[in-house]
PDB file of C-alpha atoms in Angstrom:
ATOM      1  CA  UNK A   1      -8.238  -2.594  19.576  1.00 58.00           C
ATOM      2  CA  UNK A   2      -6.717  -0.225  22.371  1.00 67.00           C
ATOM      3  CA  UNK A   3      -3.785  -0.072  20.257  1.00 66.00           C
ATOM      4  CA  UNK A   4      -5.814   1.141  17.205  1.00 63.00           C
ATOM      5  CA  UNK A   5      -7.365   3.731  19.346  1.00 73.00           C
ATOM      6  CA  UNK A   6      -4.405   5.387  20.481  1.00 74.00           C
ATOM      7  CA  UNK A   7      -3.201   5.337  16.751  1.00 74.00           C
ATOM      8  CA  UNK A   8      -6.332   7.523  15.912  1.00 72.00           C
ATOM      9  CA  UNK A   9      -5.827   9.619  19.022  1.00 80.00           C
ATOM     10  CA  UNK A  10      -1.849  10.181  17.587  1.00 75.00           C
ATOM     11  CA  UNK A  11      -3.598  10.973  14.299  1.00 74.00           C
ATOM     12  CA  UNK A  12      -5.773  13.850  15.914  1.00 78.00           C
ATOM     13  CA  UNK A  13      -3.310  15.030  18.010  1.00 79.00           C
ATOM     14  CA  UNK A  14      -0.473  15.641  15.062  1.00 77.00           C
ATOM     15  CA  UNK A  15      -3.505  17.306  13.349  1.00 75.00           C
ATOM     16  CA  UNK A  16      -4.114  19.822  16.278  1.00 76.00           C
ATOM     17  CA  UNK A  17       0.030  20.458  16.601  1.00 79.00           C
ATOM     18  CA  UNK A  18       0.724  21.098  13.206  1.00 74.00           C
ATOM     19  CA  UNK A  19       0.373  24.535  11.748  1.00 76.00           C
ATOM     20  CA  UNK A  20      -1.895  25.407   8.654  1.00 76.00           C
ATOM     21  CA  UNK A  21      -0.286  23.962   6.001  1.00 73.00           C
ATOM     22  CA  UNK A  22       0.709  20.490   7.840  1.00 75.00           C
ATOM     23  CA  UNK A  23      -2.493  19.675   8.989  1.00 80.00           C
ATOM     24  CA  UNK A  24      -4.167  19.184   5.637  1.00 82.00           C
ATOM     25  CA  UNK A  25      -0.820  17.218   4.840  1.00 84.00           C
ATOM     26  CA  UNK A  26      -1.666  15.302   8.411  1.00 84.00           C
ATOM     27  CA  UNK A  27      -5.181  14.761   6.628  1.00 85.00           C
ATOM     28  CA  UNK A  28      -4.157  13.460   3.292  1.00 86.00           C
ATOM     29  CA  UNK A  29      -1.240  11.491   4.704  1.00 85.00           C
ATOM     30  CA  UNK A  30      -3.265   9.850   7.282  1.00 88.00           C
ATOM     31  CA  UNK A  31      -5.872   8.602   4.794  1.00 90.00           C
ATOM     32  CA  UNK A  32      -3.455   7.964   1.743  1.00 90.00           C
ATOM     33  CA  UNK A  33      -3.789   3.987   2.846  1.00 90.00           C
ATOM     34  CA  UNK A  34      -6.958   3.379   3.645  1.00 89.00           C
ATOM     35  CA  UNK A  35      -8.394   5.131   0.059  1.00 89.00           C
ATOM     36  CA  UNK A  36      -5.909   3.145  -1.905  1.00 87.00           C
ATOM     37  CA  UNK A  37      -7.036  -0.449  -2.479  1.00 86.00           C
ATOM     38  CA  UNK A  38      -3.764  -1.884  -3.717  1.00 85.00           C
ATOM     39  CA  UNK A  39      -2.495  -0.895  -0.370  1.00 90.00           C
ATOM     40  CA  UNK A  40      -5.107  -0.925   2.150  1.00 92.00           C
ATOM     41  CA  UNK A  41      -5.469  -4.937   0.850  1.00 91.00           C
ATOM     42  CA  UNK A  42      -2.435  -5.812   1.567  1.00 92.00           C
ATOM     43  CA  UNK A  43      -2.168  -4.416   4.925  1.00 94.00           C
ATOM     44  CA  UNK A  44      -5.458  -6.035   6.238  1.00 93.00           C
ATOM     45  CA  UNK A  45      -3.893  -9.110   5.203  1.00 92.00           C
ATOM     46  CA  UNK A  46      -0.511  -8.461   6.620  1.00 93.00           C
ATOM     47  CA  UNK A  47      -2.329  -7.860  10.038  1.00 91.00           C
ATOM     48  CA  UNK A  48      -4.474 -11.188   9.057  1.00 91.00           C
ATOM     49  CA  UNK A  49      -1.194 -12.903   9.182  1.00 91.00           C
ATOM     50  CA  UNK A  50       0.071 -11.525  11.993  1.00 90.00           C
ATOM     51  CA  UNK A  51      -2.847 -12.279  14.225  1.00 85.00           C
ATOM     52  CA  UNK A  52      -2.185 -16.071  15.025  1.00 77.00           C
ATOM     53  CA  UNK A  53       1.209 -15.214  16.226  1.00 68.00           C
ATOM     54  CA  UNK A  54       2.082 -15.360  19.535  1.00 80.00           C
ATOM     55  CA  UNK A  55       3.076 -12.200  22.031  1.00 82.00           C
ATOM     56  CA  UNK A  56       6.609 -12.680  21.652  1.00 84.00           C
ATOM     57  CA  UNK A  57       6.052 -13.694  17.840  1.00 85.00           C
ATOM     58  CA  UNK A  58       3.702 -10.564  17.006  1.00 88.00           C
ATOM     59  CA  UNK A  59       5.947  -8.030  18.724  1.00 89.00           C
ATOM     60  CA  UNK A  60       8.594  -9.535  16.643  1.00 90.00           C
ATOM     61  CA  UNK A  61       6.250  -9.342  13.198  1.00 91.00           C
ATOM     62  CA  UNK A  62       5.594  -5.804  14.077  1.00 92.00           C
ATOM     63  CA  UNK A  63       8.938  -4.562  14.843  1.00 93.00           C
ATOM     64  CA  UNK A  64       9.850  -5.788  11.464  1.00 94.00           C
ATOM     65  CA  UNK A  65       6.908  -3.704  10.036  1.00 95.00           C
ATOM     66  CA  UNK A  66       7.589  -0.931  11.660  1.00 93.00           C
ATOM     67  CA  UNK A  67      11.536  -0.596  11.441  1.00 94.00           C
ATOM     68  CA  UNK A  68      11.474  -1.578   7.594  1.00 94.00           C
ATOM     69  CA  UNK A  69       8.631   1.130   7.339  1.00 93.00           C
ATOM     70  CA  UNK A  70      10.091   4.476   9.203  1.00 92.00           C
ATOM     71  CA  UNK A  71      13.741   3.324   7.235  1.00 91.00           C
ATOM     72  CA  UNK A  72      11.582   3.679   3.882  1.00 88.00           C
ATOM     73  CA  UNK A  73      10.036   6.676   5.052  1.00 88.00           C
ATOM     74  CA  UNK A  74      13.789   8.503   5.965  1.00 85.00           C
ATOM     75  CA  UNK A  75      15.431   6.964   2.789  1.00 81.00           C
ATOM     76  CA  UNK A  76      12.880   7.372  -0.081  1.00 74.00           C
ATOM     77  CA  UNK A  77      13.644  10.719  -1.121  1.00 68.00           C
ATOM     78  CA  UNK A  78      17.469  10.009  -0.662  1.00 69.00           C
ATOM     79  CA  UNK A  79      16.557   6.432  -2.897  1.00 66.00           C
ATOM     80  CA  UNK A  80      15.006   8.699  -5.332  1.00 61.00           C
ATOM     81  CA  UNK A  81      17.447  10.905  -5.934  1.00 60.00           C
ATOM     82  CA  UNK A  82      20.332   9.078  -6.305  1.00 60.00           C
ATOM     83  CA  UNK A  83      18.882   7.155  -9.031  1.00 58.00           C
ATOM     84  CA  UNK A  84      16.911   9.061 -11.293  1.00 58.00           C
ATOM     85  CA  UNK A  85      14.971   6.750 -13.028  1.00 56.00           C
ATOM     86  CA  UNK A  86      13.456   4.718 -10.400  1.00 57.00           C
ATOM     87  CA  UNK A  87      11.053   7.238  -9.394  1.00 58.00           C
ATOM     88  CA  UNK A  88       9.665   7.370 -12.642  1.00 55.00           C
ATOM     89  CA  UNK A  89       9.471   3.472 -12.385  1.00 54.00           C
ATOM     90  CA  UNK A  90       7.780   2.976  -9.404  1.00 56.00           C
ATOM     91  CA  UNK A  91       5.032   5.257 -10.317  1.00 54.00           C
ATOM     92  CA  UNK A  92       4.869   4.064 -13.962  1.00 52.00           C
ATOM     93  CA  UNK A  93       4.208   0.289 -12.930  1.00 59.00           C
ATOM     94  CA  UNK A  94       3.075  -1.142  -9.710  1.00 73.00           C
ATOM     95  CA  UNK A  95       5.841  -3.984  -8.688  1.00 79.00           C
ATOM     96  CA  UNK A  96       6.078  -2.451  -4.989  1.00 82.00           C
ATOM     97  CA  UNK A  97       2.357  -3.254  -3.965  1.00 85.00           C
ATOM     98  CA  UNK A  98       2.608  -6.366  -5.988  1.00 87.00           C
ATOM     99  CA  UNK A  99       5.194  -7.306  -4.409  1.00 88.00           C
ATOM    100  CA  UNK A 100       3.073  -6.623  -0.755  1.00 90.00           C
ATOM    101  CA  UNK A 101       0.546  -8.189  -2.126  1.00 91.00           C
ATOM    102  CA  UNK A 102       2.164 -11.326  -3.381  1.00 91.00           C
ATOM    103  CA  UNK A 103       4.182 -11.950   0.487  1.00 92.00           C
ATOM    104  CA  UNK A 104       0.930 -11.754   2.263  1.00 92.00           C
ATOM    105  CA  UNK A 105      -1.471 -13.252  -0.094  1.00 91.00           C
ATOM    106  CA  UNK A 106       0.863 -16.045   0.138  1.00 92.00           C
ATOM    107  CA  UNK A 107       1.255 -16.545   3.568  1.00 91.00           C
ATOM    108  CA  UNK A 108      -2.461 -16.325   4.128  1.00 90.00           C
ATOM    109  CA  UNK A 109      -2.689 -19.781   2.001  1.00 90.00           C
ATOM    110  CA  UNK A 110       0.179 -21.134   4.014  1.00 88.00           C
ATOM    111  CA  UNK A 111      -0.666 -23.767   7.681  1.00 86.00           C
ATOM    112  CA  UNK A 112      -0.069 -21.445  10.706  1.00 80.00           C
ATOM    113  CA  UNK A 113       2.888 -22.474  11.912  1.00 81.00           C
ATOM    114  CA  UNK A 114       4.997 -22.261   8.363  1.00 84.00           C
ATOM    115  CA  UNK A 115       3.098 -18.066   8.349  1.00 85.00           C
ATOM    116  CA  UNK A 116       4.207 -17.608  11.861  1.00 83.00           C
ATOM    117  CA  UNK A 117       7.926 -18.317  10.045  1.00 86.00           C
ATOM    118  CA  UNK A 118       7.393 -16.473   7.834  1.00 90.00           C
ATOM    119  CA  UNK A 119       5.388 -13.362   9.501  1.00 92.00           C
ATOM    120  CA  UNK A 120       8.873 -11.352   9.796  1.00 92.00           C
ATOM    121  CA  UNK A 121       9.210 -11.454   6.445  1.00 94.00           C
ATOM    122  CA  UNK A 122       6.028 -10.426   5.278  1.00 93.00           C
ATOM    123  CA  UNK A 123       6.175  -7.451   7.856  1.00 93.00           C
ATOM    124  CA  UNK A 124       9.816  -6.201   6.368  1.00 95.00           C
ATOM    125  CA  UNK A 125       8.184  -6.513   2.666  1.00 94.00           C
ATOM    126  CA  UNK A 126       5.055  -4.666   3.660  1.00 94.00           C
ATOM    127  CA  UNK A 127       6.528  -2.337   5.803  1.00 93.00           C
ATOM    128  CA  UNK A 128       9.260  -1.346   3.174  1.00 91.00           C
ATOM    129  CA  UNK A 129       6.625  -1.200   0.570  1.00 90.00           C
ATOM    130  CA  UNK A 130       4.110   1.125   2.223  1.00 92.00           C
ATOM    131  CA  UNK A 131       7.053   3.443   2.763  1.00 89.00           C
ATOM    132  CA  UNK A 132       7.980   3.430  -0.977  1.00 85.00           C
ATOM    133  CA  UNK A 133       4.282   3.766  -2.125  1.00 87.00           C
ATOM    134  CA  UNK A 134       4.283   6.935   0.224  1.00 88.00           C
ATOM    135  CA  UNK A 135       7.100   8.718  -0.632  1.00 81.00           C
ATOM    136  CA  UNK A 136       6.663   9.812  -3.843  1.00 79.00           C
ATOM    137  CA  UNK A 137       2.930  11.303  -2.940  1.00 82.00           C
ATOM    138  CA  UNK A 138       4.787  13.270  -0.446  1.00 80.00           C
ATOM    139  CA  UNK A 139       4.842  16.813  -1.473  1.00 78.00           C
ATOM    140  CA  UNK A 140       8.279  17.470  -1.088  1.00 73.00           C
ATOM    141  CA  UNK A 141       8.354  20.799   0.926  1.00 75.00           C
ATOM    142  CA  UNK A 142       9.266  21.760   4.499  1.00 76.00           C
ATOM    143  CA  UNK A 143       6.070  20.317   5.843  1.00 79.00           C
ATOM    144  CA  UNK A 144       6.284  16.879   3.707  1.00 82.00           C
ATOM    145  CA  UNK A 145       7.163  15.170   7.433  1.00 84.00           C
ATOM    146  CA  UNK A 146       4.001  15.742   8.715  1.00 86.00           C
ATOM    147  CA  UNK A 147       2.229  13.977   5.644  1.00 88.00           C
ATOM    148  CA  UNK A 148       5.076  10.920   5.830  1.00 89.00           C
ATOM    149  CA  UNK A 149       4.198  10.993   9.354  1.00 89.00           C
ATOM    150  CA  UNK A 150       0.688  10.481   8.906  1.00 89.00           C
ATOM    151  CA  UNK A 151       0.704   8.122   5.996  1.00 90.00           C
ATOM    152  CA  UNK A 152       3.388   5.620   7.949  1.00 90.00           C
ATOM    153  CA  UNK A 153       0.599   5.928  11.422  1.00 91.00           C
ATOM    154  CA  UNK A 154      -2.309   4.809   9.099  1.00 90.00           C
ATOM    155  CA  UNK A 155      -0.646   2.316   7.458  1.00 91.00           C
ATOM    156  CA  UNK A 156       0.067   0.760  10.962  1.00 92.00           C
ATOM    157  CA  UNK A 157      -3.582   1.473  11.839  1.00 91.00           C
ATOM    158  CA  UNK A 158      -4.861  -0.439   8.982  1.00 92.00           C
ATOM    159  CA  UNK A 159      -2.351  -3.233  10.134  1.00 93.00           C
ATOM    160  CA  UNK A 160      -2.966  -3.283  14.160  1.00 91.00           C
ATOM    161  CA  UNK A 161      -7.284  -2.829  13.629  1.00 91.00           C
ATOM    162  CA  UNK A 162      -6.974  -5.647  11.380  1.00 91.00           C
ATOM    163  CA  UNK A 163      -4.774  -8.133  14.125  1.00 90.00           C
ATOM    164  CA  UNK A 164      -7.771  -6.561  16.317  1.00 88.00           C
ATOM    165  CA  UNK A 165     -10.531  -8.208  13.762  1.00 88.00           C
ATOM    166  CA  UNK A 166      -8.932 -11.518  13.163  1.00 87.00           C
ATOM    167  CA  UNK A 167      -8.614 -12.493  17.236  1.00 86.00           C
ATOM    168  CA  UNK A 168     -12.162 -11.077  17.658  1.00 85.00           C
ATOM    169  CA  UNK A 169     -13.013 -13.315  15.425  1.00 83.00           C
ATOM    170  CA  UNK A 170     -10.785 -16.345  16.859  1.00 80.00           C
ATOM    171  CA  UNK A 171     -11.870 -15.759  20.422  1.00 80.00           C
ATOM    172  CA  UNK A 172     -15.743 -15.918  19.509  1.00 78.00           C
ATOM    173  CA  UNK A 173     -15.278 -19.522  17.829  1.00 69.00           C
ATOM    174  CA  UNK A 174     -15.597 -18.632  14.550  1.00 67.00           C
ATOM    175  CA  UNK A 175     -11.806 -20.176  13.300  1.00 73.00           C
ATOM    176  CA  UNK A 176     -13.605 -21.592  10.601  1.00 80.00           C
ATOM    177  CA  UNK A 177     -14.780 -18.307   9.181  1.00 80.00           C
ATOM    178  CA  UNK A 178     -11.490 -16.500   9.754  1.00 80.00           C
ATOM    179  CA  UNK A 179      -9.871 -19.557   7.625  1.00 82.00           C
ATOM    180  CA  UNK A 180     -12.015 -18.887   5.040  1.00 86.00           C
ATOM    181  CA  UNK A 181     -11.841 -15.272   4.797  1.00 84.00           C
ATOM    182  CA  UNK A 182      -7.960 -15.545   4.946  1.00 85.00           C
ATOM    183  CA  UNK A 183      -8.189 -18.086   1.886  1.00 88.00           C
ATOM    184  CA  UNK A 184     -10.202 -15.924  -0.289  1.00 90.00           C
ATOM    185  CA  UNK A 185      -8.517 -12.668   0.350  1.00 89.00           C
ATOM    186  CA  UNK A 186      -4.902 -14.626  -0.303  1.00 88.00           C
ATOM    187  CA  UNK A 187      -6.122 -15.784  -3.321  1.00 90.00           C
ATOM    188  CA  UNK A 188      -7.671 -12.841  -4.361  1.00 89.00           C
ATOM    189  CA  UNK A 189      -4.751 -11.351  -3.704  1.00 90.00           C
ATOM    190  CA  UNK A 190      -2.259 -13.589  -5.673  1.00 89.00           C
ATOM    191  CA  UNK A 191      -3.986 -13.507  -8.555  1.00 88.00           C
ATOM    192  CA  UNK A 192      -4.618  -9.846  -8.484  1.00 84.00           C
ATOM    193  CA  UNK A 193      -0.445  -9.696  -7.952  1.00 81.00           C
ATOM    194  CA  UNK A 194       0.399 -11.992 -10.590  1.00 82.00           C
ATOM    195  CA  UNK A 195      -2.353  -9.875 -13.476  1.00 80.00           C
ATOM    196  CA  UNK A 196      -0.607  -6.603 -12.503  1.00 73.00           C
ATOM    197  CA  UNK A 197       2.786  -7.966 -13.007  1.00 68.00           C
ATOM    198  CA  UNK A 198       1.759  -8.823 -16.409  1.00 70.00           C
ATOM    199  CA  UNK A 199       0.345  -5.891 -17.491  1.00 64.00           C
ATOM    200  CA  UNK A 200       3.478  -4.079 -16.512  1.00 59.00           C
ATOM    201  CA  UNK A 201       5.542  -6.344 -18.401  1.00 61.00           C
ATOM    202  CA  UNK A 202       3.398  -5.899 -21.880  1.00 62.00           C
ATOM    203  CA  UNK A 203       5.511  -3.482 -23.754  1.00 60.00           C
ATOM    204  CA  UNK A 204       3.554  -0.579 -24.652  1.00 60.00           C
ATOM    205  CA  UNK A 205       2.283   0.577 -28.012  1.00 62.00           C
ATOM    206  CA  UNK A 206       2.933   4.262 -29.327  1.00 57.00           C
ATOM    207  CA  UNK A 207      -0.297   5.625 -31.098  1.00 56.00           C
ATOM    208  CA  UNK A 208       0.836   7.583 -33.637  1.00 56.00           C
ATOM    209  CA  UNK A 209      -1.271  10.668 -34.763  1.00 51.00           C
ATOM    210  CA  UNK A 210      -1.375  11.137 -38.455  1.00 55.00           C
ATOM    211  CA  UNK A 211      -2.419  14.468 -39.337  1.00 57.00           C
ATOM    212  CA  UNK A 212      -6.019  15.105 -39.701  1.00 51.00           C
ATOM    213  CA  UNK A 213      -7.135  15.846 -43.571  1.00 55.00           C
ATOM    214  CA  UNK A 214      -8.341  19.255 -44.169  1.00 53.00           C
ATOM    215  CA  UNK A 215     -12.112  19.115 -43.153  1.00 52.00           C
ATOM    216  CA  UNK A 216     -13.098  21.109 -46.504  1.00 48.00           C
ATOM    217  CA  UNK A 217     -11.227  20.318 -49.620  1.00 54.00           C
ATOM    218  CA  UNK A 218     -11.385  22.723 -52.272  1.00 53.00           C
ATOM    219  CA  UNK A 219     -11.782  20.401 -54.867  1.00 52.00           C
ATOM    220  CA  UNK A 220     -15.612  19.650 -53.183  1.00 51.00           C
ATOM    221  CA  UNK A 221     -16.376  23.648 -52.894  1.00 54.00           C
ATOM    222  CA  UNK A 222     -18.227  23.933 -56.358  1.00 52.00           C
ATOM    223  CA  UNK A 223     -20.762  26.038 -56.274  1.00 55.00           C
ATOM    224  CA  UNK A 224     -24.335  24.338 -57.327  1.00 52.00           C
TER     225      UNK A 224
END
C-alpha cells in the first residue's frame, strides 16, 4: 500500500513540475488506465497474480512489468512508424488488451505454484501491452513524455494497489474469498478475450448508400 502511495505522490508531483500544457497531459495520462475497462481489468488481475508470489518472486514479476512497459513506452512511436499499417491495426481491433487479458485471466485459473511460473510472463505481456495501448493516445508533440509518463505510473498503480488488495485480503483469512474472486474475474476475463477476438476476425460489411429518390416526383405534382 506504501508503494501505491508514493506512486500517487509521483503523480502529483510531475503534475506540479510540468508547465501548462504537460500538466493536463500529466492528468489525462495518469488516468488513461484506470477509465479504460479493457485495461484497468487486466491490470487488477495481473497484480492478483502477482500477489501470492514471494519477495524474491514479486520483485522478479514486477521487473518484468516494468522493463517490458518503459521499452513499449520508448519504442511505440519508433514501432509505429516504421510500419505504417500497424497503427491503424491496433486501434482498429483490440488483439493487444486481448492478448493482456487472455495471459492473466489464465493464470488466475491456474494452482499457485504453476502462476508463480508463470507470473514473469504475464508481467512482460501486460507490461508490453499497456505500453502499446498508450502510445497511440499520446499526442505526439514536445510534451507527449509527460502524458507517456503518467499513463506508464498509473498503469503500475493499478498493478501495485491491486498486489496491496489481494494480501490484505490473504493476511485477514479470507483465502477462500480471494480464490473465488480470482476465479470469476479469470473467467470473466477469458471469455471476454476470446468474444473480442472474434468480433475482430468477422470480416466487415460495406453499407452501400444508394441514392435517395427525389422526395417530390413530378409525375405526383397534378394540381387537384
Amino acid at each position: 500500500m506504501a508503494a501505491a502511495i508514493l506512486i500517487g505522490c509521483i503523480a502529483i508531483g510531475m503534475r506540479l513540475m510540468a508547465p501548462a500544457v504537460g500538466a493536463g497531459y500529466v492528468s489525462n495520462g495518469f488516468m488513461l488506465p484506470a477509465s479504460r475497462y479493457s485495461l484497468i481489468l487486466p491490470l487488477i488481475a495481473c497484480g492478483f497474480v502477482f500477489s501470492g508470489d514471494r519477495p524474491v518472486a514479486l520483485g522478479a514479476s514486477l521487473t518484468a512489468f516494468v522493463s517490458t512497459l518503459w521499452l513499449a513506452l520508448c519504442y511505440t512511436e519508433t514501432l509505429f512508424i516504421s510500419l505504417d499499417g500497424l497503427i491503424a491495426y491496433t486501434l482498429g481491433s483490440p488483439f493487444v488488451t486481448t492478448s493482456m487479458a487472455l495471459a492473466a485471466g489464465s493464470a488466475l485459473l491456474l494452482p499457485p505454484a504453476a502462476r508463480q511460473w508463470l507470473a514473469p510472463l504475464v508481467g512482460a505481456i501486460c507490461g508490453s501491452g499497456l505500453g502499446l495501448s498508450i502510445g497511440p493516445e499520446s499526442p505526439g508533440d514536445d510534451y507527449s513524455g509527460w502524458f507517456l509518463a503518467a499513463g506508464g505510473l498509473g498503469g503500475m498503480g493499478i498493478v501495485i494497489a491491486s498486489i496491496a488488495m489481494a494480501r490484505t485480503i490473504r493476511q485477514i483469512g479470507n483465502d477462500p474469498l480471494l480464490t473465488i474472486i480470482g476465479r470469476i474475474l479469470g473467467s470473466w476475463l477469458i471469455a471476454a478475450s476470446l468474444m473480442l477476438a472474434a468480433l475482430a476476425l468477422v470480416p466487415k460489411r460495406p453499407i452501400n448508400l444508394s441514392p435517395l429518390p427525389a422526395a417530390f416526383p413530378d409525375s405526383i405534382n397534378v394540381p387537384r
